[in-house]
Coordinates of C-alpha atoms in Angstrom, one line a residue:
M996 CA -114.9 52.5 3.4
I997 CA -113.7 54.7 0.6
I998 CA -111.8 53.0 -2.4
T999 CA -109.7 55.1 -4.6
L1000 CA -108.8 54.5 -8.4
T1001 CA -105.6 52.9 -7.4
T1002 CA -107.1 50.2 -5.1
P1003 CA -108.6 48.2 -8.2
A1004 CA -105.6 49.1 -10.2
M1005 CA -103.5 47.0 -8.0
L1006 CA -105.4 43.8 -9.0
F1007 CA -104.4 44.1 -12.8
P1008 CA -100.9 42.5 -12.6
A1009 CA -102.3 40.0 -10.2
V1010 CA -105.1 39.0 -12.4
S1011 CA -103.0 39.2 -15.7
L1012 CA -100.5 36.7 -14.2
L1013 CA -103.1 34.5 -13.0
L1014 CA -104.8 34.2 -16.5
L1015 CA -101.4 33.5 -18.0
A1016 CA -100.8 30.6 -15.6
Y1017 CA -104.3 29.3 -16.4
T1018 CA -103.8 29.7 -20.1
N1019 CA -100.3 27.5 -19.8
R1020 CA -102.1 24.9 -17.9
F1021 CA -104.8 24.6 -20.5
V1022 CA -102.3 24.5 -23.2
T1023 CA -100.2 21.8 -21.3
L1024 CA -103.4 19.7 -20.9
A1025 CA -104.3 20.2 -24.7
S1026 CA -100.9 19.1 -25.6
I1027 CA -101.1 15.8 -23.3
I1028 CA -104.7 15.0 -24.7
R1029 CA -103.5 15.4 -28.3
N1030 CA -100.7 12.9 -27.6
F1031 CA -103.0 10.2 -26.5
D1032 CA -103.4 7.2 -29.0
P1033 CA -107.0 6.2 -29.1
K1034 CA -105.9 2.6 -30.0
L1035 CA -103.8 2.1 -26.9
E1036 CA -106.8 2.6 -24.6
D1037 CA -106.7 0.8 -21.4
A1038 CA -108.2 1.2 -17.8
N1039 CA -105.3 3.7 -16.9
I1040 CA -105.6 5.8 -19.9
T1041 CA -109.5 6.0 -19.5
E1042 CA -109.1 7.0 -15.9
Q1043 CA -106.4 9.6 -17.0
I1044 CA -108.9 10.9 -19.6
T1045 CA -111.6 11.3 -16.9
N1046 CA -109.2 13.3 -14.8
L1047 CA -108.1 15.5 -17.8
R1048 CA -111.9 16.2 -18.7
K1049 CA -112.3 17.5 -15.2
R1050 CA -109.6 19.7 -15.2
I1051 CA -110.1 21.1 -18.6
Y1052 CA -113.6 22.2 -17.3
L1053 CA -112.5 23.4 -14.3
I1054 CA -109.4 25.6 -16.0
R1055 CA -112.3 26.9 -18.4
R1056 CA -114.2 28.0 -15.3
M1057 CA -111.2 29.3 -13.6
Q1058 CA -110.4 31.6 -16.6
E1059 CA -114.1 32.7 -16.9
A1060 CA -114.1 33.7 -13.3
G1061 CA -110.8 35.4 -13.7
V1062 CA -111.8 37.4 -16.8
I1063 CA -115.1 38.4 -15.0
S1064 CA -113.0 39.4 -12.1
F1065 CA -110.8 41.6 -14.6
F1066 CA -113.9 43.2 -16.2
L1067 CA -115.3 44.0 -12.9
C1068 CA -112.3 45.6 -11.8
V1069 CA -112.2 47.7 -14.9
L1070 CA -115.9 48.6 -14.4
S1071 CA -115.2 49.6 -10.8
M1072 CA -112.4 51.9 -11.9
M1073 CA -114.6 53.4 -14.3
A1074 CA -117.5 53.9 -11.6
I1075 CA -115.0 55.6 -9.3
Y1076 CA -113.6 57.6 -12.1
L1077 CA -117.2 58.9 -12.9
E1078 CA -117.5 59.7 -9.1
Y1079 CA -119.9 56.8 -8.4
Q1080 CA -117.9 55.8 -5.4
Q1081 CA -120.7 53.6 -3.6
I1082 CA -121.3 51.9 -6.8
G1083 CA -117.5 51.3 -7.8
S1084 CA -116.9 49.9 -4.4
Y1085 CA -119.7 47.3 -4.6
I1086 CA -118.5 46.3 -8.1
F1087 CA -114.9 46.0 -6.8
G1088 CA -116.2 43.9 -4.1
A1089 CA -117.9 41.6 -6.7
S1090 CA -114.5 41.4 -8.5
L1091 CA -112.7 40.1 -5.6
V1092 CA -115.4 37.5 -5.0
C1093 CA -114.8 36.3 -8.6
L1094 CA -111.2 36.3 -8.1
M1095 CA -111.6 34.1 -4.9
Y1096 CA -113.9 31.8 -6.7
S1097 CA -111.2 31.5 -9.6
L1098 CA -108.6 30.4 -7.0
Y1099 CA -110.7 28.1 -5.3
L1100 CA -111.1 26.5 -8.7
S1101 CA -107.5 26.6 -9.1
V1102 CA -107.0 24.7 -5.7
R1103 CA -109.6 21.9 -7.0
E1104 CA -107.7 21.5 -10.4
I1105 CA -104.4 21.1 -8.6
T1106 CA -105.9 18.4 -6.4
I1107 CA -107.3 16.6 -9.2
S1108 CA -104.0 16.7 -11.0
C1109 CA -102.0 15.5 -8.0
D1110 CA -104.6 12.5 -8.1
A1111 CA -103.9 11.9 -11.7
L1112 CA -100.1 11.7 -11.1
E1113 CA -100.9 9.4 -8.1
L1114 CA -102.7 7.0 -10.6
H1115 CA -99.7 7.3 -13.0
L1116 CA -97.4 6.4 -10.2
Q1117 CA -99.5 3.3 -8.9
H1118 CA -98.2 1.7 -12.2
F1119 CA -94.5 1.6 -10.7
S1120 CA -93.1 -1.1 -8.6
T1121 CA -91.6 1.0 -5.9
N1122 CA -93.6 1.7 -2.8
F1123 CA -92.5 4.8 -1.4
K1124 CA -93.9 4.3 2.4
Q1125 CA -91.8 1.0 2.4
R1126 CA -88.7 2.8 0.9
N1127 CA -88.7 5.6 3.8
R1128 CA -89.1 3.1 6.6
K1129 CA -85.7 1.1 5.4
K1130 CA -83.7 4.4 5.7

C-alpha cells in the first residue's frame, strides 16, 4: 500500500484534540484530589482515592501513548518526505497502533470513572430501579 505525505498528516488534528481531552481529564482529577481533606477520610473516600489513583495512572499512560503516536506520525511523514516509503508506512502503522492503545486506555479510564460515580451514588437513598418500576 502506498501512503502519501497527507495520510499521516490527517492524524494531526485528531491526536491533538485527543491529547487536549486527556489533559482536561487530568486537570479535573487533580482538582478533585486537591480538594480532599485528609482529616475527613472514611471508607467511601478511601475507595474514591483508590479509583482516582487508577484513573491518574491510566491518564498518564493514555497521554504517553498519544504523544508516542504523534511522534511516530511526524517521523512517518519525515520518512515519506525523504522517500523512504516502506519505512514510512511501517512507522505510520506503529503510530496507529499506539493511537488504538491510547483509545483503549481511555475506555478503561471511563469505566473506572463510572464505577467511581456509582460508588458515590450509593450513599443516596433513592433506588433508581424501584423508581422506574413505579412509573
